[in-house]
């Protein structure tokens, strides 16, 4: 059985809102609503121990009711310190609990899948797991007089976050063995103090704790922007056949003659893909970047142009979700070449083969393409960008 102790009994003095920061209203909902919403995305939790100050209980109960969740919520009284609140919460954890997580309610952007992955790591042999962020700043140890006494080796330093997970029977034992006077600022410290190994895994910056007024603003700003921006784009290209050029499609030479007419190597598949990528990124088309009267691009390899387009979109922070294409050609028969095209283009674009669709069809002998005078290609791309 999996339990989570949800800490919400602080005063929020450092935020200075004149009330518990968990009850600050953000877009019409108390901050605790966001934390609980994310915690409730977990599929592994069997009970939540909600630790609150007694006088604030009704407000928290109202938030819990609003979720209409099946997970039992058990209420515990907050203590004078965070550690005391943890103790009180632990006293309410069910006897049958195997694993217990402790989570600061003040980390509203935690996610349920992450909670589940911490739970899955904990067992009798790995009895304590802490999440943290490797330090990127140089860390100074300082004296009370404001002088630097030493510089710590940041390679060995992590900033601890919650959730922190424990094998419940051992956690109970450790908590019972302490006097309660020890000063710990997080929960795995109890295990470190007792010499019990603690595993650390990487948390996420987004799980920051709302501690100051700036953190409240950072949280509000995070609600304004979508976490992932998706962009779609389409591309189309058509080239006439000619007798005296090689036929190159998808970066693959299909024949030495009966190729396509064009300023570059006339690889219509790559051209349509490039236009779809550029369009998705809101950029002008390939004619703008690789003009057909510029000698630089005469007989140019379209693979090389594709590399340049990929760099442009990656520089803007975009990644390819997937690309789908249809080659419309009456001749030659292309199905045998498609695996090679996929291998070549996915390598060039740095995407997996399953992110690239290449299909071929004919025009049933109708119109110029159907008469074998040209090849056309349609492409669609999905780009995404993470907003941090
Ligand atoms: N006696 C306490 C103190 C803290 N917490 C909870 O522990 C988490 C982390 O604590 P902190 O950020 O220090 O919250 P506050 O104590 O509310 O803030 P402050 O120290 O600024 O007063 C918060 O979710 C807080 O509600 C708690 O349950 N009981
Ligand atoms: C547990 C903790 O969130 C890990 O970073 C942190 O130590 C809590 O400290 P606080 O002073 O109670 O906010």
Short mmCIF file of C-alpha atoms and ligand atoms in Angstrom, two decimals:
data_model
loop_
_atom_site.label_atom_id
_atom_site.label_comp_id
_atom_site.label_asym_id
_atom_site.label_seq_id
_atom_site.Cartn_x
_atom_site.Cartn_y
_atom_site.Cartn_z
CA UNK A 1 0.00 0.00 0.00
CA UNK A 2 1.30 3.46 -0.96
CA UNK A 3 0.77 6.57 1.18
CA UNK A 4 1.61 10.22 0.70
CA UNK A 5 1.97 12.75 3.49
CA UNK A 6 0.99 16.11 2.01
CA UNK A 7 2.36 18.98 4.12
CA UNK A 8 0.25 22.12 4.17
CA UNK A 9 0.48 23.30 7.77
CA UNK A 10 3.09 26.04 7.44
CA UNK A 11 2.58 29.74 7.97
CA UNK A 12 4.13 30.99 4.75
CA UNK A 13 5.97 33.77 6.58
CA UNK A 14 8.57 34.27 3.83
CA UNK A 15 5.90 34.93 1.22
CA UNK A 16 4.46 37.55 3.54
CA UNK A 17 0.88 37.31 2.31
CA UNK A 18 -0.52 37.53 5.83
CA UNK A 19 -1.85 33.98 5.55
CA UNK A 20 -0.73 30.43 4.82
CA UNK A 21 0.70 30.55 1.30
CA UNK A 22 -1.13 27.30 0.49
CA UNK A 23 -4.35 29.34 0.56
CA UNK A 24 -3.18 32.23 -1.64
CA UNK A 25 -5.57 32.62 -4.56
CA UNK A 26 -4.01 32.08 -8.00
CA UNK A 27 -6.40 32.46 -10.95
CA UNK A 28 -9.34 31.98 -8.62
CA UNK A 29 -8.06 28.82 -6.94
CA UNK A 30 -5.97 28.38 -3.79
CA UNK A 31 -2.38 27.31 -4.40
CA UNK A 32 -3.08 23.98 -2.67
CA UNK A 33 -5.59 23.17 -5.43
CA UNK A 34 -2.78 23.10 -8.02
CA UNK A 35 -0.52 20.93 -5.85
CA UNK A 36 -3.32 18.46 -5.16
CA UNK A 37 -4.39 18.38 -8.79
CA UNK A 38 -0.90 17.26 -9.79
CA UNK A 39 -0.55 14.79 -6.90
CA UNK A 40 -3.90 13.24 -7.84
CA UNK A 41 -2.55 12.42 -11.32
CA UNK A 42 -0.65 9.60 -9.62
CA UNK A 43 -2.11 6.17 -10.31
CA UNK A 44 -0.16 4.42 -7.53
CA UNK A 45 -1.31 6.23 -4.42
CA UNK A 46 -3.75 4.51 -2.05
CA UNK A 47 -4.12 7.24 0.58
CA UNK A 48 -3.18 10.85 1.19
CA UNK A 49 -2.53 12.21 4.67
CA UNK A 50 -3.33 15.90 4.53
CA UNK A 51 -1.50 17.81 7.26
CA UNK A 52 -3.08 21.19 8.04
CA UNK A 53 -3.46 23.54 10.96
CA UNK A 54 -6.73 22.73 12.67
CA UNK A 55 -8.18 26.22 12.22
CA UNK A 56 -7.62 26.08 8.44
CA UNK A 57 -9.09 22.62 8.02
CA UNK A 58 -12.46 23.68 6.53
CA UNK A 59 -10.79 25.56 3.67
CA UNK A 60 -8.60 22.56 2.79
CA UNK A 61 -11.55 20.16 3.08
CA UNK A 62 -13.47 22.25 0.58
CA UNK A 63 -10.60 21.97 -1.92
CA UNK A 64 -10.41 18.19 -1.45
CA UNK A 65 -14.18 17.85 -1.99
CA UNK A 66 -13.91 19.76 -5.26
CA UNK A 67 -11.85 16.92 -6.80
CA UNK A 68 -14.51 14.21 -6.24
CA UNK A 69 -11.66 11.73 -5.95
CA UNK A 70 -11.89 8.10 -4.78
CA UNK A 71 -8.54 8.26 -2.96
CA UNK A 72 -9.11 8.46 0.80
CA UNK A 73 -7.88 11.68 2.42
CA UNK A 74 -6.96 11.37 6.09
CA UNK A 75 -6.54 14.57 8.04
CA UNK A 76 -3.68 15.21 10.47
CA UNK A 77 -2.88 18.23 12.59
CA UNK A 78 0.12 20.36 11.72
CA UNK A 79 2.93 20.77 14.21
CA UNK A 80 5.03 23.77 15.21
CA UNK A 81 7.76 22.71 12.76
CA UNK A 82 7.82 20.86 9.45
CA UNK A 83 9.38 17.82 11.17
CA UNK A 84 6.60 17.79 13.75
CA UNK A 85 4.03 17.93 10.96
CA UNK A 86 5.71 14.95 9.30
CA UNK A 87 5.57 13.01 12.57
CA UNK A 88 1.89 13.81 13.02
CA UNK A 89 1.22 12.78 9.43
CA UNK A 90 3.11 9.51 9.86
CA UNK A 91 0.97 8.66 12.91
CA UNK A 92 -2.05 8.69 10.57
CA UNK A 93 -0.49 6.52 7.85
CA UNK A 94 -2.30 3.16 7.60
CA UNK A 95 -0.71 0.14 9.31
CA UNK A 96 -0.64 -1.68 5.95
CA UNK A 97 1.46 1.00 4.26
CA UNK A 98 4.63 -0.30 2.55
CA UNK A 99 5.83 2.95 1.03
CA UNK A 100 5.30 6.50 2.10
CA UNK A 101 6.15 9.70 0.28
CA UNK A 102 6.50 13.08 1.94
CA UNK A 103 5.63 16.03 -0.23
CA UNK A 104 5.69 19.80 0.38
CA UNK A 105 2.29 21.11 -0.60
CA UNK A 106 4.22 24.26 -1.51
CA UNK A 107 5.58 22.57 -4.67
CA UNK A 108 2.50 23.02 -6.88
CA UNK A 109 4.04 21.82 -10.15
CA UNK A 110 4.99 18.31 -9.05
CA UNK A 111 3.64 15.67 -11.40
CA UNK A 112 1.80 12.45 -10.72
CA UNK A 113 3.96 10.32 -13.03
CA UNK A 114 7.04 11.51 -11.20
CA UNK A 115 5.44 10.61 -7.88
CA UNK A 116 4.81 7.13 -9.25
CA UNK A 117 8.39 6.77 -10.42
CA UNK A 118 9.70 7.63 -6.94
CA UNK A 119 7.27 5.09 -5.42
CA UNK A 120 8.50 2.45 -7.85
CA UNK A 121 12.10 2.96 -6.76
CA UNK A 122 11.45 2.49 -3.04
CA UNK A 123 11.61 -0.98 -1.49
CA UNK A 124 13.12 -2.79 1.51
CA UNK A 125 16.57 -2.67 -0.12
CA UNK A 126 16.27 0.96 -1.29
CA UNK A 127 14.50 2.32 1.79
CA UNK A 128 14.94 6.05 1.11
CA UNK A 129 14.87 8.09 -2.10
CA UNK A 130 15.36 11.82 -2.37
CA UNK A 131 14.88 13.94 -5.48
CA UNK A 132 17.17 16.83 -6.23
CA UNK A 133 18.72 19.15 -8.78
CA UNK A 134 22.47 19.17 -9.44
CA UNK A 135 24.01 22.53 -8.50
CA UNK A 136 25.06 24.66 -11.44
CA UNK A 137 26.19 27.66 -9.41
CA UNK A 138 29.41 27.72 -7.44
CA UNK A 139 28.55 27.25 -3.78
CA UNK A 140 30.35 29.22 -1.08
CA UNK A 141 30.42 28.37 2.59
CA UNK A 142 30.32 31.59 4.58
CA UNK A 143 30.99 32.68 8.15
CA UNK A 144 28.42 34.56 10.29
CA UNK A 145 30.55 37.66 9.61
CA UNK A 146 29.78 37.41 5.91
CA UNK A 147 33.19 36.11 4.84
CA UNK A 148 33.71 33.19 2.49
CA UNK A 149 35.34 30.32 4.36
CA UNK A 150 35.49 27.84 1.49
CA UNK A 151 34.16 26.85 -1.93
CA UNK A 152 32.39 23.51 -2.06
CA UNK A 153 32.81 21.07 -4.95
CA UNK A 154 29.56 21.56 -6.85
CA UNK A 155 29.96 18.23 -8.68
CA UNK A 156 29.02 16.62 -5.38
CA UNK A 157 26.12 18.95 -4.57
CA UNK A 158 22.38 18.64 -5.20
CA UNK A 159 19.49 20.87 -4.08
CA UNK A 160 17.01 18.55 -2.37
CA UNK A 161 13.33 18.63 -3.36
CA UNK A 162 10.25 16.63 -2.50
CA UNK A 163 8.69 14.09 -2.96
CA UNK A 164 11.01 12.04 -0.77
CA UNK A 165 10.11 8.36 -0.50
CA UNK A 166 10.54 5.76 2.25
CA UNK A 167 9.96 2.12 3.02
CA UNK A 168 7.26 2.74 5.63
CA UNK A 169 8.21 0.15 8.32
CA UNK A 170 11.79 1.46 8.43
CA UNK A 171 10.67 5.10 8.35
CA UNK A 172 8.45 4.49 11.37
CA UNK A 173 11.33 2.81 13.21
CA UNK A 174 13.71 5.68 12.48
CA UNK A 175 11.21 8.36 13.48
CA UNK A 176 10.41 6.48 16.73
CA UNK A 177 14.10 6.22 17.59
CA UNK A 178 14.64 9.99 17.50
CA UNK A 179 13.97 12.32 20.40
CA UNK A 180 12.29 14.92 18.19
CA UNK A 181 14.79 17.59 19.22
CA UNK A 182 17.07 16.92 16.26
CA UNK A 183 16.98 19.68 13.64
CA UNK A 184 16.45 18.43 10.12
CA UNK A 185 15.35 20.53 7.18
CA UNK A 186 14.26 17.58 5.07
CA UNK A 187 13.12 14.00 5.62
CA UNK A 188 15.90 11.79 4.23
CA UNK A 189 18.24 13.62 6.67
CA UNK A 190 16.82 11.32 9.35
CA UNK A 191 18.17 8.31 7.46
CA UNK A 192 21.51 10.00 6.78
CA UNK A 193 21.77 10.71 10.53
CA UNK A 194 21.24 7.01 11.24
CA UNK A 195 23.76 5.97 8.58
CA UNK A 196 21.11 4.37 6.34
CA UNK A 197 21.83 4.71 2.60
CA UNK A 198 19.72 7.22 0.69
CA UNK A 199 19.35 7.11 -3.08
CA UNK A 200 19.15 10.39 -4.97
CA UNK A 201 17.47 10.86 -8.32
CA UNK A 202 17.17 13.96 -10.45
CA UNK A 203 14.08 16.07 -9.79
CA UNK A 204 12.93 18.94 -12.00
CA UNK A 205 13.39 22.69 -11.82
CA UNK A 206 9.64 23.02 -12.28
CA UNK A 207 9.09 21.32 -8.91
CA UNK A 208 10.41 24.45 -7.17
CA UNK A 209 9.05 25.30 -3.74
CA UNK A 210 6.97 28.44 -3.43
CA UNK A 211 8.94 30.07 -0.64
CA UNK A 212 9.13 33.78 -1.47
CA UNK A 213 6.97 36.35 -3.24
CA UNK A 214 9.12 35.90 -6.39
CA UNK A 215 8.25 32.19 -6.34
CA UNK A 216 4.54 33.06 -6.30
CA UNK A 217 5.13 35.21 -9.39
CA UNK A 218 7.15 32.45 -11.04
CA UNK A 219 4.29 30.04 -10.40
CA UNK A 220 1.73 32.48 -11.82
CA UNK A 221 3.88 33.00 -14.92
CA UNK A 222 4.12 29.23 -15.43
CA UNK A 223 0.32 29.09 -15.72
CA UNK A 224 0.33 31.68 -18.49
CA UNK A 225 2.37 29.77 -21.04
CA UNK A 226 1.66 26.33 -22.44
CA UNK A 227 4.38 23.89 -21.42
CA UNK A 228 4.75 22.63 -24.97
CA UNK A 229 3.98 24.67 -28.04
CA UNK A 230 3.01 22.60 -31.10
CA UNK A 231 3.30 23.92 -34.67
CA UNK A 232 2.17 22.26 -37.87
CA UNK A 233 3.36 23.03 -41.38
CA UNK A 234 2.70 21.83 -44.91
CA UNK A 235 4.93 21.65 -47.96
CA UNK A 236 4.37 20.90 -51.63
CA UNK A 237 6.81 20.59 -54.55
CA UNK A 238 6.59 19.48 -58.16
CA UNK A 239 9.36 18.92 -60.72
CA UNK A 240 9.21 17.92 -64.39
CA UNK A 241 11.11 14.93 -65.71
CA UNK A 242 14.09 15.39 -68.03
CA UNK A 243 16.30 12.83 -69.73
CA UNK A 244 19.77 13.81 -68.78
CA UNK A 245 19.83 14.11 -64.99
CA UNK A 246 19.94 11.46 -62.25
CA UNK A 247 16.70 10.86 -60.38
CA UNK A 248 17.30 11.70 -56.72
CA UNK A 249 14.52 11.41 -54.15
CA UNK A 250 14.81 11.39 -50.37
CA UNK A 251 18.59 11.67 -50.67
CA UNK A 252 18.77 8.39 -52.65
CA UNK A 253 19.89 8.05 -56.26
CA UNK A 254 17.20 6.01 -57.98
CA UNK A 255 18.55 6.13 -61.54
CA UNK A 256 21.36 7.83 -63.50
CA UNK A 257 18.99 9.25 -66.11
CA UNK A 258 15.30 10.23 -66.32
CA UNK A 259 15.66 12.52 -63.37
CA UNK A 260 13.96 15.79 -62.44
CA UNK A 261 14.62 19.24 -63.77
CA UNK A 262 15.65 21.90 -61.26
CA UNK A 263 18.31 24.34 -60.13
CA UNK A 264 19.49 22.07 -57.29
CA UNK A 265 19.44 18.26 -57.50
CA UNK A 266 15.59 18.60 -57.72
CA UNK A 267 14.92 16.24 -54.81
CA UNK A 268 11.20 17.06 -54.58
CA UNK A 269 10.73 14.94 -51.46
CA UNK A 270 13.32 16.87 -49.48
CA UNK A 271 12.04 20.17 -50.86
CA UNK A 272 8.50 19.48 -49.69
CA UNK A 273 9.80 18.38 -46.27
CA UNK A 274 11.89 21.55 -45.94
CA UNK A 275 8.94 23.77 -46.81
CA UNK A 276 6.75 22.02 -44.26
CA UNK A 277 9.39 22.46 -41.55
CA UNK A 278 9.95 26.12 -42.42
CA UNK A 279 6.22 26.76 -42.56
CA UNK A 280 5.69 25.17 -39.15
CA UNK A 281 8.36 27.44 -37.70
CA UNK A 282 6.72 30.47 -39.34
CA UNK A 283 9.73 31.02 -41.62
CA UNK A 284 9.73 31.88 -45.35
CA UNK A 285 9.96 29.05 -47.92
CA UNK A 286 12.99 27.37 -49.49
CA UNK A 287 12.92 29.78 -52.43
CA UNK A 288 13.76 32.53 -49.96
CA UNK A 289 16.66 30.73 -48.31
CA UNK A 290 18.01 28.92 -51.41
CA UNK A 291 17.07 31.09 -54.44
CA UNK A 292 16.98 29.30 -57.82
CA UNK A 293 19.13 31.98 -59.43
CA UNK A 294 21.93 31.72 -56.86
CA UNK A 295 24.93 29.84 -58.31
CA UNK A 296 25.70 28.49 -54.84
CA UNK A 297 22.68 26.18 -55.16
CA UNK A 298 23.24 25.02 -58.72
CA UNK A 299 23.13 21.19 -58.62
CA UNK A 300 23.26 21.51 -54.83
CA UNK A 301 22.64 18.42 -52.76
CA UNK A 302 19.23 18.85 -51.11
CA UNK A 303 20.49 16.77 -48.19
CA UNK A 304 22.88 19.61 -47.41
CA UNK A 305 20.04 22.14 -47.63
CA UNK A 306 17.96 19.99 -45.28
CA UNK A 307 20.79 20.02 -42.75
CA UNK A 308 20.71 23.82 -42.89
CA UNK A 309 16.93 23.92 -42.42
CA UNK A 310 17.16 21.56 -39.44
CA UNK A 311 19.76 23.82 -37.85
CA UNK A 312 17.48 26.84 -38.34
CA UNK A 313 14.51 25.22 -36.64
CA UNK A 314 16.59 23.72 -33.81
CA UNK A 315 18.18 27.13 -33.21
CA UNK A 316 14.64 28.40 -32.64
CA UNK A 317 14.16 25.69 -30.00
CA UNK A 318 11.96 23.40 -32.13
CA UNK A 319 12.15 19.64 -32.33
CA UNK A 320 10.42 17.46 -34.89
CA UNK A 321 7.40 15.58 -33.57
CA UNK A 322 6.81 13.75 -36.84
CA UNK A 323 6.73 14.28 -40.59
CA UNK A 324 4.43 12.61 -43.07
CA UNK A 325 4.86 12.72 -46.84
CA UNK A 326 3.19 11.45 -50.01
CA UNK A 327 5.09 11.16 -53.28
CA UNK A 328 2.80 11.36 -56.31
CA UNK A 329 4.52 9.68 -59.24
CA UNK A 330 3.23 7.56 -62.12
CA UNK A 331 6.76 6.29 -62.69
CA UNK A 332 9.14 4.80 -61.57
CA UNK A 333 7.81 2.36 -58.96
CA UNK A 334 9.15 3.72 -55.66
CA UNK A 335 8.06 1.30 -52.93
CA UNK A 336 11.38 -0.59 -52.98
CA UNK A 337 13.34 2.62 -52.32
CA UNK A 338 11.27 3.90 -49.39
CA UNK A 339 13.16 2.06 -46.58
CA UNK A 340 16.45 3.51 -47.86
CA UNK A 341 14.94 7.02 -48.11
CA UNK A 342 13.61 6.75 -44.56
CA UNK A 343 16.96 5.58 -43.22
CA UNK A 344 18.81 8.38 -45.03
CA UNK A 345 16.45 11.24 -44.12
CA UNK A 346 15.91 10.25 -40.50
CA UNK A 347 19.69 10.12 -40.05
CA UNK A 348 20.15 13.52 -41.70
CA UNK A 349 17.38 15.11 -39.60
CA UNK A 350 18.39 13.42 -36.35
CA UNK A 351 14.92 11.92 -35.84
CA UNK A 352 13.80 8.33 -35.40
CA UNK A 353 12.59 6.44 -38.46
CA UNK A 354 9.13 6.04 -36.98
CA UNK A 355 8.81 9.84 -36.93
CA UNK A 356 8.98 9.93 -40.72
CA UNK A 357 6.26 8.66 -43.02
CA UNK A 358 6.98 8.25 -46.75
CA UNK A 359 4.19 6.96 -48.95
CA UNK A 360 3.93 6.79 -52.74
CA UNK A 361 0.90 6.87 -54.99
CA UNK A 362 0.13 7.35 -58.69
CA UNK A 363 -2.31 9.69 -60.44
CA UNK A 364 -4.11 6.74 -62.11
CA UNK A 365 -2.66 7.96 -65.44
CA UNK A 366 -4.62 11.23 -65.22
CA UNK A 367 -3.13 14.72 -65.74
CA UNK A 368 0.54 15.60 -66.30
CA UNK A 369 1.77 13.57 -63.35
CA UNK A 370 -0.37 10.62 -64.47
CA UNK A 371 1.16 10.90 -67.93
CA UNK A 372 4.60 10.54 -66.33
CA UNK A 373 5.74 14.10 -67.00
CA UNK A 374 6.43 15.15 -63.39
CA UNK A 375 6.67 14.07 -59.78
CA UNK A 376 4.95 15.96 -56.95
CA UNK A 377 5.33 15.59 -53.21
CA UNK A 378 3.15 16.71 -50.29
CA UNK A 379 4.57 16.90 -46.76
CA UNK A 380 3.23 17.77 -43.30
CA UNK A 381 5.42 18.42 -40.27
CA UNK A 382 4.67 18.71 -36.59
CA UNK A 383 7.19 20.70 -34.58
CA UNK A 384 7.18 21.21 -30.84
CA UNK A 385 9.04 23.46 -28.47
CA UNK A 386 9.28 23.18 -24.72
CA UNK A 387 8.66 26.44 -22.88
CA UNK A 388 10.65 26.67 -19.69
N1 LIG B 1 4.95 23.46 10.72
C1 LIG B 1 4.96 23.25 9.41
C2 LIG B 1 5.80 23.97 8.56
C3 LIG B 1 5.75 23.73 7.22
N2 LIG B 1 4.89 22.82 6.72
C4 LIG B 1 4.79 22.59 5.27
O1 LIG B 1 6.07 22.22 4.76
C5 LIG B 1 6.24 22.67 3.44
C6 LIG B 1 7.56 23.37 3.23
O2 LIG B 1 7.73 24.38 4.20
P1 LIG B 1 7.98 25.92 3.97
O3 LIG B 1 8.21 26.22 2.56
O4 LIG B 1 8.97 26.38 4.98
O5 LIG B 1 6.53 26.51 4.32
P2 LIG B 1 6.13 27.51 5.44
O6 LIG B 1 6.58 27.01 6.76
O7 LIG B 1 4.68 27.72 5.25
O8 LIG B 1 6.93 28.82 5.01
P3 LIG B 1 7.76 29.82 5.90
O9 LIG B 1 8.92 29.02 6.42
O10 LIG B 1 8.15 30.91 4.99
O11 LIG B 1 6.86 30.29 7.03
C7 LIG B 1 5.05 23.58 3.13
O12 LIG B 1 4.19 22.90 2.26
C8 LIG B 1 4.43 23.84 4.48
O13 LIG B 1 3.03 24.01 4.44
C9 LIG B 1 4.07 22.10 7.56
O14 LIG B 1 3.29 21.27 7.11
N3 LIG B 1 4.13 22.33 8.91
C1 LIG B 2 12.19 19.52 2.29
C2 LIG B 2 12.68 20.66 1.47
O1 LIG B 2 11.67 21.10 0.63
C3 LIG B 2 13.80 20.14 0.57
O2 LIG B 2 14.31 21.17 -0.18
C4 LIG B 2 13.16 21.83 2.28
O3 LIG B 2 14.31 21.48 3.02
C5 LIG B 2 12.08 22.39 3.18
O4 LIG B 2 12.61 23.53 3.84
P1 LIG B 2 11.65 24.62 4.49
O5 LIG B 2 12.51 25.64 5.11
O6 LIG B 2 10.78 23.89 5.42
O7 LIG B 2 10.92 25.21 3.34
#
